[in-house]
Amino acid sequence: MTGQRAIRRASPLGRDAPLSRRLGLAVLGVTALLLTGGVTISLAMDRAATERQVIREISVLADNLAARTSALLGGLDQALLTLARLEAAGLPRDMLAAALATQESTLPNGVVLALLHPDGLPDIATESGRRRLVGLDHGALARMLAALPAGTQAGPPVLGVPIRSPFGNLLPMIRRLPDGRAALALLPLQQLEGFHASLNLSPGGSMALLDRDNRLMGRMPPGPPEAIGLDILQTQRWAAPEQPPQGWNGRVVSLIDQMNRFTAFRPVPGYNVAVAVGLDGSEALSQWARRAWLGGGLTLLALAAAGIGLLLVGREARRRLLEQAAATARLERLARGSAGIAAVSELPALLGHIGRLARQALSVPYACITLQDSERQDSAASQRAISLAPEGGEPAPLAPAVTTELEAWATDRARAADALPRLFPAEGGLPARACIGLRDEQGRVLGALVVAGHPDGFLPDDEAMLAQLARLAEIAIRNRGLIAAAHRAAEEASTARERVERLLEAVSDGFVALDAGWCFTYANAAALRMMRLAREDVIGRSIWALFPELIGMEAFEHLQAVASRGQERDFEQSLEADQRWFEAHAFPAADGVAMFFRDVSEARRAQHQMQQGQRMEAVGRLTGSVAHDFNNLLAVISGNAEMLEEDLADDPGGRHSAWLIRDAAERGTALVRHLLAFAGHQPRLKPEEVVPEKLLDSMMPLLRRAVSQKVQINLVLGSDLPRLELMAGQAENAILNLAVNARDAMPDGGVLTLAAEAVTLEEEALEGFPEARPGRFLRLTVSDTGFGMAPDVLKRATEPFFSTKAKGQGAGLGLASVMSFARQHGGVLRLDSLPGQGTRVMLMLPESEAPAAAAPAAFLPPPRGDELVLLVEDEAALRHSMAAQLTRLGYQVTTAEGGPQALAMLDDGLCPDLLLSDVILPGGISGPRLAVMMQERLPELRVLLVSGYALPDAAMEAGLENVMLLAKPLDASTLALHLRRLLDAPAAPLRLQSAEFHARGLV
C-alpha cells in the first residue's frame, strides 16, 4: 500500500517531468552561454591588452631606430659641412684631399666622401672612394645636382634615391658648394644590417628606411630589388587606437612578403626620411593564442562539469519533489477537510469529520478520540473512547475484536500524556499504531487521538500529519465554548463601545480614530466641528486625502512615529492657510492610531500679540535711548554750526560750509524724528495740517534706506494736491509699512512707485468705510512689480495677524495698521492684485476742512537779554555749545554738570534768573526735581527744561505743572524766543503731581 500511495502522490509530478527536463536544459544552456560569453570577453580584453603591449614595444624600437638613424645622417651631414667650409677657405687640392680622407676615416666603414663636378663626375675623392664610385650611374648624380634648388648651401642636405653599385645599394647625401660643385656622401644601406641586429627582432620582424613619400629606400631583411621605391602604405592597414604625436602605429600587410605585421613608423628628426619597425602578428600574439586555447579547454571542462552537476542536482531535486508532492497532497486533503469544520456545529459531527480526515490522510482503517472528564485533571479522571472507524469501504475495517482491544489501549492515560506524536509497531495482536495527546489553550489534558492499522507501519511524515489532525481535534472540542465566549465578548464590546462613544461625544476636545490605512473610523462631534466637515464626509476617508497639507508637516512625522514605533506623542501643529493652531496627543490603538486635539488659536494669537507688544516696547525703549544720545550730538553740531555761520558772515565760502553742516544736522534731526515715530514714541499731539508734497519728499531718504538697493523707487506728484489734517508721524508710519510690504514682494528687485493725486469720491466709492464722507481726497497709490496675491489671500490681507510670510518673518500687522489709520482719519483703503502682476494699494485721505495756515512772519532777529542763566547739562560738549549760544544772545551763563553741583552753587550765593536744565541728569536729582528744589529757595526763578527723548506733552504735564519742555536740538532763534517769553512773564510756582512720575525716571 505504501508503494501505491507513493505512485498516486507522484502522478502529478510525472506529468511535469518533461517540463523539468526542459527547464534543466535551459539552465544548462544559459550557464554555458554565460560561461562562454565571459571567457570570450576575457580573451578579447586579453588580446587587446597584448596588442597594446606589442604596439608599445615596437614604438620604443622605432623611436630608438629613428634616433640612431638621425645620429648617423647627422654625422654624414657634419662631414659635408666640414668639406664645404674647407673648400670655401680656398685650401689647395692636396690639402683638401687630405682633409677629405681624414673625415672619411671617422665615418662608418663603407661610407664614401667626394667632391663632384656639376656634371656628376668625381673631382676629389680618396682611393677607396674612387673604387666605389666606379660603375655608378653618374647621370643620376648629375640629375640630382641639377634638381638641387639654388642656395641650398646653408640648408639641410638632400637625400636622393638609393643608387645601385657593385658594393650594394648606396644612399646619396648631397650638399651644394658655392662654386657650383657638390659635396657627396654615399651611405651603404648595408649599415641597416647592424641596426637590424641590434634591435633583436623576432623571426618575421623587419625594419625599413622610407623617404618622405613613404617609398621604400632600404629594408632588412632585404627584399627584391624591384621593391625599392614602392609606397609601402598603399596596402591594407589598421591604425591603433592610441597614436603618437609624430608617426603612426598599427597593423600593415606587407606588399613584399604579404605578412601581417604590427608596424610603427617614425620620422627621422632633422631629415625627410622615416624608419619603420614591424613584428610578425602571429608571432607577437603566440602567447595570447596559447592562453586562448587553454581558456577554451577549461571552458569546455567547466561546461562538462556543470552538465554533470546539473544532472545530479536534477535527480536529487526530482527525488525531493516526489517527497514534497506526496506531503503536499496530504496537506491539501487536510486543508479541504479543515475548511468544512466551520460549517459543523455539533461535537459528534465534528469528531466524525476529523476521523474521516485522519483515515484519508494516513490511509488507515481505524481512528478514535479519547476524551477525559473536563472537571477532573487527576489520575482518577475517566477516559471515554469515541471510535471513528468506518463500517466498510477502503481501507477494509478491522475485526471487532481488534477494535475493542484498540479502544482499551487508547483509553490508557499514558496515551494522552505525550504532547508529541508517538509511533508503536505492530505487536501483541495489535496493528501498528500512532497516538498524540490533546490539550486545551491552558495546557490541560483533553484526551488523545489514536490511529491504527497501517500494514507497512507509519512514516516520519505521518507524525507531522498526526500533529495537524490533533490540532484540528482540539479546535473541534473547544469550538462550542469558544463560540459562546465570542458571542458574549462581542456583546460586551458593543456595550463598552457605546459607553465610550457617549463619553467622547461629551468632551470638548476633538477625538479621532484612524485604522492601519489612515482612514477615519470614528470622529466625535468636537472633532467634526473643528474640521468643519460632516460625519459622512469623514468616516472611511483617508486623513491625508482630506488634509493633504499635513504631509510634510510635523503632524505627519509624529503620526508616522506613533504608528511605526508604538510611542505616544504630544505635539503642536499650525495650519497657515486657516491661521489656526492645534495641540494634539496621539497614541497607538488596537487597529491604528487615535488622537485627542484642541483648537488653541485664540490663545496663540493672544500670546503672539503680547510678544509682539513686548518686542515693540523693547525696540521703542532702545530707539528712545539711542535718539537721546543722538539728539545730544546733533545739538552740539547744530549749535556750533550756527555760531560758526554767524562768525563767517564776511566769508561766503566758509559761511556756506557752516550752513551745510547745520542743514545736515537738521536732516539728522528729522531722521531721528521718523525713527521715534516708527518706534511708537510719537508725542500725543493734535492733528496738524500736512502738505503731501513736503511729507513725501522728506520721507524719500528713509524709504530708500528701508528698501533694498535692488528696488527702484519712483515718486509721482500730481498738481493741486489737497492739504491733510492728521498726525504726520502716523502717516509716515503707514507709508513706511506699505513700502516694506512692497519690498518683501520683490526679493529679486523691481520698481516701487508712489503716486499722489487729487480725486473726488462719491457715496458709492466709499462702500465698506462708514467713517468716510463724500468729497475731495488725496489718493496715494503704492504699487510694486512683485509676485502679487491670489484672490483668497487678497480677501484676508488686511486681517490682523494674517501673513503669508515664513514663520518669524512677519507679524501680519502691517496692512491691518494701515487700514486702522485710514478708518481713524475718515479715509479709504483699497487693494488690487493678481498673481505674477504685482500689487497696488490705494490709500485715500480726506482733504482738511480747516482754513489754510497763515503765511510765516517776516524774519526777525532773535531777542536778546542780560539776565543770569544757570545751565545744567551732563554732556560736556553740549553744555559748552549751549553756553556759547546763550553768551552770544547777551545772557550771563553759569554751567553745572548735575543737580548736586547746581544746588551747591545756590549755597555759595548764586541767584540765577532762569534755570535751563536737561530732564535726565546724573547724581540722583532729575531736571524737574532740581527745578522744584531750586524754586523753593528762589520763588522768582523761571524754569526751561530740554530733553533728547521724545516725551509727550501730556506726560510732562502729569508730572510737573507750569513748566516749559523743549526737544533737542535747539537752534538759537527758538532758544532765544522761549527764554524771552519766560523771563518777561511772571514766575509760576512748580508742583510735582504724583509719585508715579518718579518711577518713570523723569524726576
mmCIF file of C-alpha atoms in Angstrom, residues 7-288:
data_model
loop_
_atom_site.group_PDB
_atom_site.id
_atom_site.type_symbol
_atom_site.label_atom_id
_atom_site.label_comp_id
_atom_site.label_asym_id
_atom_site.label_seq_id
_atom_site.Cartn_x
_atom_site.Cartn_y
_atom_site.Cartn_z
ATOM 1 C CA ILE A 7 2.664 6.281 -7.046
ATOM 2 C CA ARG A 8 -0.602 8.186 -6.558
ATOM 3 C CA ARG A 9 1.157 11.111 -4.957
ATOM 4 C CA ALA A 10 3.855 11.224 -7.643
ATOM 5 C CA SER A 11 1.437 11.114 -10.578
ATOM 6 C CA PRO A 12 1.064 14.929 -10.834
ATOM 7 C CA LEU A 13 4.818 15.280 -10.754
ATOM 8 C CA GLY A 14 5.202 12.719 -13.570
ATOM 9 C CA ARG A 15 3.215 14.994 -15.845
ATOM 10 C CA ASP A 16 5.688 17.765 -15.080
ATOM 11 C CA ALA A 17 8.808 15.660 -15.784
ATOM 12 C CA PRO A 18 9.247 16.901 -19.423
ATOM 13 C CA LEU A 19 8.879 20.439 -18.194
ATOM 14 C CA SER A 20 11.550 19.806 -15.525
ATOM 15 C CA ARG A 21 13.918 18.338 -18.106
ATOM 16 C CA ARG A 22 13.355 21.297 -20.418
ATOM 17 C CA LEU A 23 13.958 23.636 -17.531
ATOM 18 C CA GLY A 24 17.211 21.814 -16.676
ATOM 19 C CA LEU A 25 18.384 22.016 -20.279
ATOM 20 C CA ALA A 26 17.517 25.706 -20.357
ATOM 21 C CA VAL A 27 19.525 26.307 -17.180
ATOM 22 C CA LEU A 28 22.465 24.375 -18.643
ATOM 23 C CA GLY A 29 22.222 26.370 -21.876
ATOM 24 C CA VAL A 30 22.125 29.697 -20.038
ATOM 25 C CA THR A 31 25.090 28.599 -17.906
ATOM 26 C CA ALA A 32 27.039 27.583 -20.994
ATOM 27 C CA LEU A 33 26.161 30.850 -22.716
ATOM 28 C CA LEU A 34 27.227 32.929 -19.724
ATOM 29 C CA LEU A 35 30.431 30.967 -19.216
ATOM 30 C CA THR A 36 31.326 31.063 -22.932
ATOM 31 C CA GLY A 37 30.475 34.759 -23.127
ATOM 32 C CA GLY A 38 32.580 35.512 -20.064
ATOM 33 C CA VAL A 39 35.569 33.585 -21.407
ATOM 34 C CA THR A 40 35.164 35.224 -24.822
ATOM 35 C CA ILE A 41 35.050 38.705 -23.322
ATOM 36 C CA SER A 42 38.068 37.898 -21.127
ATOM 37 C CA LEU A 43 40.049 36.616 -24.113
ATOM 38 C CA ALA A 44 39.074 39.680 -26.165
ATOM 39 C CA MET A 45 40.235 42.004 -23.393
ATOM 40 C CA ASP A 46 43.448 39.949 -23.019
ATOM 41 C CA ARG A 47 44.083 40.179 -26.774
ATOM 42 C CA ALA A 48 43.515 43.940 -26.751
ATOM 43 C CA ALA A 49 45.957 44.282 -23.841
ATOM 44 C CA THR A 50 48.510 42.093 -25.652
ATOM 45 C CA GLU A 51 48.190 44.179 -28.825
ATOM 46 C CA ARG A 52 48.669 47.394 -26.825
ATOM 47 C CA GLN A 53 51.793 45.891 -25.244
ATOM 48 C CA VAL A 54 53.187 44.874 -28.681
ATOM 49 C CA ILE A 55 52.464 48.373 -30.035
ATOM 50 C CA ARG A 56 54.312 49.905 -27.076
ATOM 51 C CA GLU A 57 57.328 47.607 -27.678
ATOM 52 C CA ILE A 58 57.631 48.361 -31.392
ATOM 53 C CA SER A 59 57.076 52.083 -30.654
ATOM 54 C CA VAL A 60 60.127 52.009 -28.401
ATOM 55 C CA LEU A 61 62.123 50.153 -31.093
ATOM 56 C CA ALA A 62 61.006 52.615 -33.803
ATOM 57 C CA ASP A 63 61.887 55.613 -31.625
ATOM 58 C CA ASN A 64 65.338 54.074 -30.963
ATOM 59 C CA LEU A 65 65.908 53.322 -34.645
ATOM 60 C CA ALA A 66 64.841 56.870 -35.664
ATOM 61 C CA ALA A 67 67.270 58.356 -33.134
ATOM 62 C CA ARG A 68 70.175 56.176 -34.338
ATOM 63 C CA THR A 69 69.394 56.913 -37.983
ATOM 64 C CA SER A 70 69.289 60.626 -37.182
ATOM 65 C CA ALA A 71 72.679 60.346 -35.482
ATOM 66 C CA LEU A 72 74.180 58.513 -38.475
ATOM 67 C CA LEU A 73 72.812 61.003 -41.004
ATOM 68 C CA GLY A 74 73.900 63.838 -38.737
ATOM 69 C CA GLY A 75 77.498 62.507 -38.850
ATOM 70 C CA LEU A 76 77.410 62.466 -42.645
ATOM 71 C CA ASP A 77 75.940 65.967 -42.733
ATOM 72 C CA GLN A 78 78.634 67.243 -40.369
ATOM 73 C CA ALA A 79 81.333 65.798 -42.630
ATOM 74 C CA LEU A 80 79.794 67.515 -45.679
ATOM 75 C CA LEU A 81 79.617 70.831 -43.804
ATOM 76 C CA THR A 82 83.302 70.482 -42.889
ATOM 77 C CA LEU A 83 84.210 69.892 -46.545
ATOM 78 C CA ALA A 84 82.119 72.892 -47.559
ATOM 79 C CA ARG A 85 83.889 75.157 -45.062
ATOM 80 C CA LEU A 86 87.356 73.912 -46.142
ATOM 81 C CA GLU A 87 86.546 74.431 -49.790
ATOM 82 C CA ALA A 88 85.234 77.903 -49.034
ATOM 83 C CA ALA A 89 88.512 78.648 -47.215
ATOM 84 C CA GLY A 90 90.368 78.173 -50.543
ATOM 85 C CA LEU A 91 92.685 75.289 -49.481
ATOM 86 C CA PRO A 92 94.843 73.654 -52.153
ATOM 87 C CA ARG A 93 93.589 70.448 -53.692
ATOM 88 C CA ASP A 94 96.115 68.251 -51.923
ATOM 89 C CA MET A 95 95.206 69.674 -48.503
ATOM 90 C CA LEU A 96 91.520 69.390 -49.355
ATOM 91 C CA ALA A 97 92.001 65.748 -50.414
ATOM 92 C CA ALA A 98 93.841 65.026 -47.141
ATOM 93 C CA ALA A 99 91.048 66.608 -45.129
ATOM 94 C CA LEU A 100 88.503 64.570 -47.098
ATOM 95 C CA ALA A 101 90.395 61.360 -46.301
ATOM 96 C CA THR A 102 90.530 62.302 -42.617
ATOM 97 C CA GLN A 103 86.771 62.917 -42.493
ATOM 98 C CA GLU A 104 86.041 59.653 -44.326
ATOM 99 C CA SER A 105 88.131 57.689 -41.848
ATOM 100 C CA THR A 106 85.970 58.916 -38.956
ATOM 101 C CA LEU A 107 82.758 57.668 -40.603
ATOM 102 C CA PRO A 108 81.368 54.094 -40.550
ATOM 103 C CA ASN A 109 83.028 51.566 -42.816
ATOM 104 C CA GLY A 110 81.980 51.809 -46.448
ATOM 105 C CA VAL A 111 80.951 55.467 -46.364
ATOM 106 C CA VAL A 112 82.328 57.438 -49.343
ATOM 107 C CA LEU A 113 83.059 61.194 -49.350
ATOM 108 C CA ALA A 114 83.760 63.055 -52.622
ATOM 109 C CA LEU A 115 83.627 66.427 -54.343
ATOM 110 C CA LEU A 116 81.704 66.281 -57.649
ATOM 111 C CA HIS A 117 81.784 68.402 -60.777
ATOM 112 C CA PRO A 118 78.440 69.848 -61.838
ATOM 113 C CA ASP A 119 78.175 67.022 -64.408
ATOM 114 C CA GLY A 120 78.262 64.401 -61.631
ATOM 115 C CA LEU A 121 81.838 63.218 -62.215
ATOM 116 C CA PRO A 122 84.130 62.970 -59.197
ATOM 117 C CA ASP A 123 86.602 65.776 -58.664
ATOM 118 C CA ILE A 124 88.298 64.918 -55.379
ATOM 119 C CA ALA A 125 87.954 61.544 -53.669
ATOM 120 C CA THR A 126 90.042 59.020 -51.766
ATOM 121 C CA GLU A 127 91.383 55.922 -53.489
ATOM 122 C CA SER A 128 88.829 53.663 -51.829
ATOM 123 C CA GLY A 129 86.161 56.189 -52.674
ATOM 124 C CA ARG A 130 87.116 56.233 -56.363
ATOM 125 C CA ARG A 131 86.921 52.429 -56.480
ATOM 126 C CA ARG A 132 83.384 52.541 -55.084
ATOM 127 C CA LEU A 133 82.433 55.350 -57.452
ATOM 128 C CA VAL A 134 83.375 53.176 -60.457
ATOM 129 C CA GLY A 135 80.291 51.798 -62.082
ATOM 130 C CA LEU A 136 77.925 54.317 -60.582
ATOM 131 C CA ASP A 137 75.297 55.975 -62.687
ATOM 132 C CA HIS A 138 76.917 59.426 -62.844
ATOM 133 C CA GLY A 139 73.999 60.640 -64.898
ATOM 134 C CA ALA A 140 71.755 60.023 -61.887
ATOM 135 C CA LEU A 141 74.172 62.083 -59.747
ATOM 136 C CA ALA A 142 74.147 64.860 -62.379
ATOM 137 C CA ARG A 143 70.312 64.880 -62.363
ATOM 138 C CA MET A 144 70.338 65.112 -58.585
ATOM 139 C CA LEU A 145 72.731 68.091 -58.780
ATOM 140 C CA ALA A 146 70.603 69.776 -61.388
ATOM 141 C CA ALA A 147 67.485 69.270 -59.291
ATOM 142 C CA LEU A 148 69.065 70.887 -56.273
ATOM 143 C CA PRO A 149 67.419 74.250 -55.576
ATOM 144 C CA ALA A 150 69.589 77.334 -55.542
ATOM 145 C CA GLY A 151 71.002 78.486 -52.235
ATOM 146 C CA THR A 152 70.987 75.093 -50.506
ATOM 147 C CA GLN A 153 74.437 75.642 -49.016
ATOM 148 C CA ALA A 154 73.004 76.764 -45.661
ATOM 149 C CA GLY A 155 70.003 74.452 -45.601
ATOM 150 C CA PRO A 156 69.771 70.744 -44.833
ATOM 151 C CA PRO A 157 71.401 68.266 -47.207
ATOM 152 C CA VAL A 158 69.414 66.498 -49.875
ATOM 153 C CA LEU A 159 68.899 62.734 -49.694
ATOM 154 C CA GLY A 160 68.496 61.020 -53.031
ATOM 155 C CA VAL A 161 67.027 57.721 -54.037
ATOM 156 C CA PRO A 162 69.342 54.720 -53.453
ATOM 157 C CA ILE A 163 71.832 54.052 -56.251
ATOM 158 C CA ARG A 164 72.860 50.546 -57.238
ATOM 159 C CA SER A 165 76.548 49.705 -57.251
ATOM 160 C CA PRO A 166 78.742 46.585 -57.222
ATOM 161 C CA PHE A 167 79.047 47.115 -53.478
ATOM 162 C CA GLY A 168 75.326 47.199 -52.898
ATOM 163 C CA ASN A 169 72.774 49.963 -52.787
ATOM 164 C CA LEU A 170 74.102 53.340 -51.693
ATOM 165 C CA LEU A 171 72.093 56.233 -50.198
ATOM 166 C CA PRO A 172 73.416 59.561 -51.566
ATOM 167 C CA MET A 173 73.534 62.738 -49.466
ATOM 168 C CA ILE A 174 74.460 65.887 -51.432
ATOM 169 C CA ARG A 175 75.181 69.469 -50.346
ATOM 170 C CA ARG A 176 75.846 72.188 -52.995
ATOM 171 C CA LEU A 177 79.042 74.245 -52.725
ATOM 172 C CA PRO A 178 79.329 77.959 -53.555
ATOM 173 C CA ASP A 179 81.384 77.342 -56.712
ATOM 174 C CA GLY A 180 78.749 75.068 -58.271
ATOM 175 C CA ARG A 181 80.338 71.808 -57.246
ATOM 176 C CA ALA A 182 78.779 69.465 -54.713
ATOM 177 C CA ALA A 183 79.911 67.567 -51.631
ATOM 178 C CA LEU A 184 78.741 63.942 -51.809
ATOM 179 C CA ALA A 185 78.402 61.293 -49.115
ATOM 180 C CA LEU A 186 77.378 57.718 -50.054
ATOM 181 C CA LEU A 187 75.961 55.595 -47.218
ATOM 182 C CA PRO A 188 75.848 51.823 -47.826
ATOM 183 C CA LEU A 189 72.403 50.599 -46.902
ATOM 184 C CA GLN A 190 74.139 47.537 -45.529
ATOM 185 C CA GLN A 191 74.514 49.648 -42.396
ATOM 186 C CA LEU A 192 70.882 48.717 -41.741
ATOM 187 C CA GLU A 193 72.066 45.160 -41.037
ATOM 188 C CA GLY A 194 73.804 46.375 -37.886
ATOM 189 C CA PHE A 195 70.749 48.263 -36.804
ATOM 190 C CA HIS A 196 68.571 45.217 -37.528
ATOM 191 C CA ALA A 197 70.799 43.001 -35.451
ATOM 192 C CA SER A 198 70.856 45.439 -32.526
ATOM 193 C CA LEU A 199 67.033 45.568 -32.459
ATOM 194 C CA ASN A 200 66.959 41.816 -31.744
ATOM 195 C CA LEU A 201 63.714 41.349 -33.645
ATOM 196 C CA SER A 202 61.902 38.009 -33.548
ATOM 197 C CA PRO A 203 61.659 35.887 -36.709
ATOM 198 C CA GLY A 204 59.355 37.570 -39.152
ATOM 199 C CA GLY A 205 60.330 41.031 -37.892
ATOM 200 C CA SER A 206 61.574 43.699 -40.304
ATOM 201 C CA MET A 207 62.829 47.266 -40.452
ATOM 202 C CA ALA A 208 62.826 49.733 -43.355
ATOM 203 C CA LEU A 209 64.046 53.169 -44.405
ATOM 204 C CA LEU A 210 61.481 55.344 -46.231
ATOM 205 C CA ASP A 211 61.558 58.657 -47.990
ATOM 206 C CA ARG A 212 59.141 61.465 -47.223
ATOM 207 C CA ASP A 213 56.539 59.923 -49.608
ATOM 208 C CA ASN A 214 56.662 56.575 -47.741
ATOM 209 C CA ARG A 215 58.563 54.941 -50.631
ATOM 210 C CA LEU A 216 60.939 52.158 -49.670
ATOM 211 C CA MET A 217 64.639 53.112 -49.707
ATOM 212 C CA GLY A 218 66.030 50.114 -47.858
ATOM 213 C CA ARG A 219 64.832 47.092 -45.918
ATOM 214 C CA MET A 220 66.117 44.383 -43.597
ATOM 215 C CA PRO A 221 65.807 41.563 -44.299
ATOM 216 C CA PRO A 222 66.407 42.610 -47.924
ATOM 217 C CA GLY A 223 63.580 42.363 -50.378
ATOM 218 C CA PRO A 224 63.607 42.022 -54.155
ATOM 219 C CA PRO A 225 65.319 44.916 -55.998
ATOM 220 C CA GLU A 226 62.069 45.957 -57.639
ATOM 221 C CA ALA A 227 60.637 46.656 -54.151
ATOM 222 C CA ILE A 228 62.820 49.778 -53.856
ATOM 223 C CA GLY A 229 60.584 52.805 -54.455
ATOM 224 C CA LEU A 230 57.307 51.089 -53.539
ATOM 225 C CA ASP A 231 54.798 53.044 -51.391
ATOM 226 C CA ILE A 232 54.517 50.513 -48.569
ATOM 227 C CA LEU A 233 51.393 52.180 -47.059
ATOM 228 C CA GLN A 234 49.341 51.569 -50.231
ATOM 229 C CA THR A 235 48.029 48.302 -48.782
ATOM 230 C CA GLN A 236 45.700 47.011 -46.091
ATOM 231 C CA ARG A 237 46.385 48.631 -42.721
ATOM 232 C CA TRP A 238 44.638 49.205 -39.380
ATOM 233 C CA ALA A 239 45.510 52.137 -37.128
ATOM 234 C CA ALA A 240 45.989 51.568 -33.407
ATOM 235 C CA PRO A 241 43.550 53.376 -31.055
ATOM 236 C CA GLU A 242 46.357 55.412 -29.483
ATOM 237 C CA GLN A 243 48.650 57.301 -31.898
ATOM 238 C CA PRO A 244 51.956 59.055 -31.114
ATOM 239 C CA PRO A 245 52.379 62.816 -31.614
ATOM 240 C CA GLN A 246 54.567 62.093 -34.674
ATOM 241 C CA GLY A 247 54.466 58.945 -36.733
ATOM 242 C CA TRP A 248 51.928 56.134 -36.944
ATOM 243 C CA ASN A 249 51.160 52.833 -35.123
ATOM 244 C CA GLY A 250 49.059 49.980 -36.398
ATOM 245 C CA ARG A 251 48.982 46.777 -38.434
ATOM 246 C CA VAL A 252 50.100 46.594 -42.077
ATOM 247 C CA VAL A 253 50.004 43.786 -44.665
ATOM 248 C CA SER A 254 53.408 43.856 -46.377
ATOM 249 C CA LEU A 255 53.471 44.239 -50.187
ATOM 250 C CA ILE A 256 56.753 42.301 -50.278
ATOM 251 C CA ASP A 257 56.033 39.081 -48.334
ATOM 252 C CA GLN A 258 52.242 39.531 -47.605
ATOM 253 C CA MET A 259 52.856 39.151 -43.874
ATOM 254 C CA ASN A 260 50.539 40.915 -41.389
ATOM 255 C CA ARG A 261 52.809 42.846 -39.023
ATOM 256 C CA PHE A 262 52.445 45.210 -36.094
ATOM 257 C CA THR A 263 54.239 48.276 -37.503
ATOM 258 C CA ALA A 264 55.464 51.583 -36.085
ATOM 259 C CA PHE A 265 56.510 54.465 -38.396
ATOM 260 C CA ARG A 266 58.684 57.300 -37.057
ATOM 261 C CA PRO A 267 60.159 60.321 -38.881
ATOM 262 C CA VAL A 268 63.907 60.758 -38.540
ATOM 263 C CA PRO A 269 64.446 64.059 -36.725
ATOM 264 C CA GLY A 270 66.002 66.710 -38.982
ATOM 265 C CA TYR A 271 65.706 64.755 -42.247
ATOM 266 C CA ASN A 272 62.998 63.991 -44.791
ATOM 267 C CA VAL A 273 63.157 60.251 -44.203
ATOM 268 C CA ALA A 274 61.403 57.871 -41.874
ATOM 269 C CA VAL A 275 62.021 54.436 -40.374
ATOM 270 C CA ALA A 276 59.578 51.597 -39.819
ATOM 271 C CA VAL A 277 59.776 48.598 -37.487
ATOM 272 C CA GLY A 278 57.432 45.615 -37.828
ATOM 273 C CA LEU A 279 56.765 42.450 -35.796
ATOM 274 C CA ASP A 280 55.037 39.369 -37.166
ATOM 275 C CA GLY A 281 51.429 39.454 -35.920
ATOM 276 C CA SER A 282 51.126 35.700 -35.417
ATOM 277 C CA GLU A 283 54.442 35.545 -33.551
ATOM 278 C CA ALA A 284 53.546 38.567 -31.375
ATOM 279 C CA LEU A 285 50.204 37.012 -30.401
ATOM 280 C CA SER A 286 51.537 33.481 -29.923
ATOM 281 C CA GLN A 287 51.385 33.643 -26.120
ATOM 282 C CA TRP A 288 47.844 35.029 -26.258
#
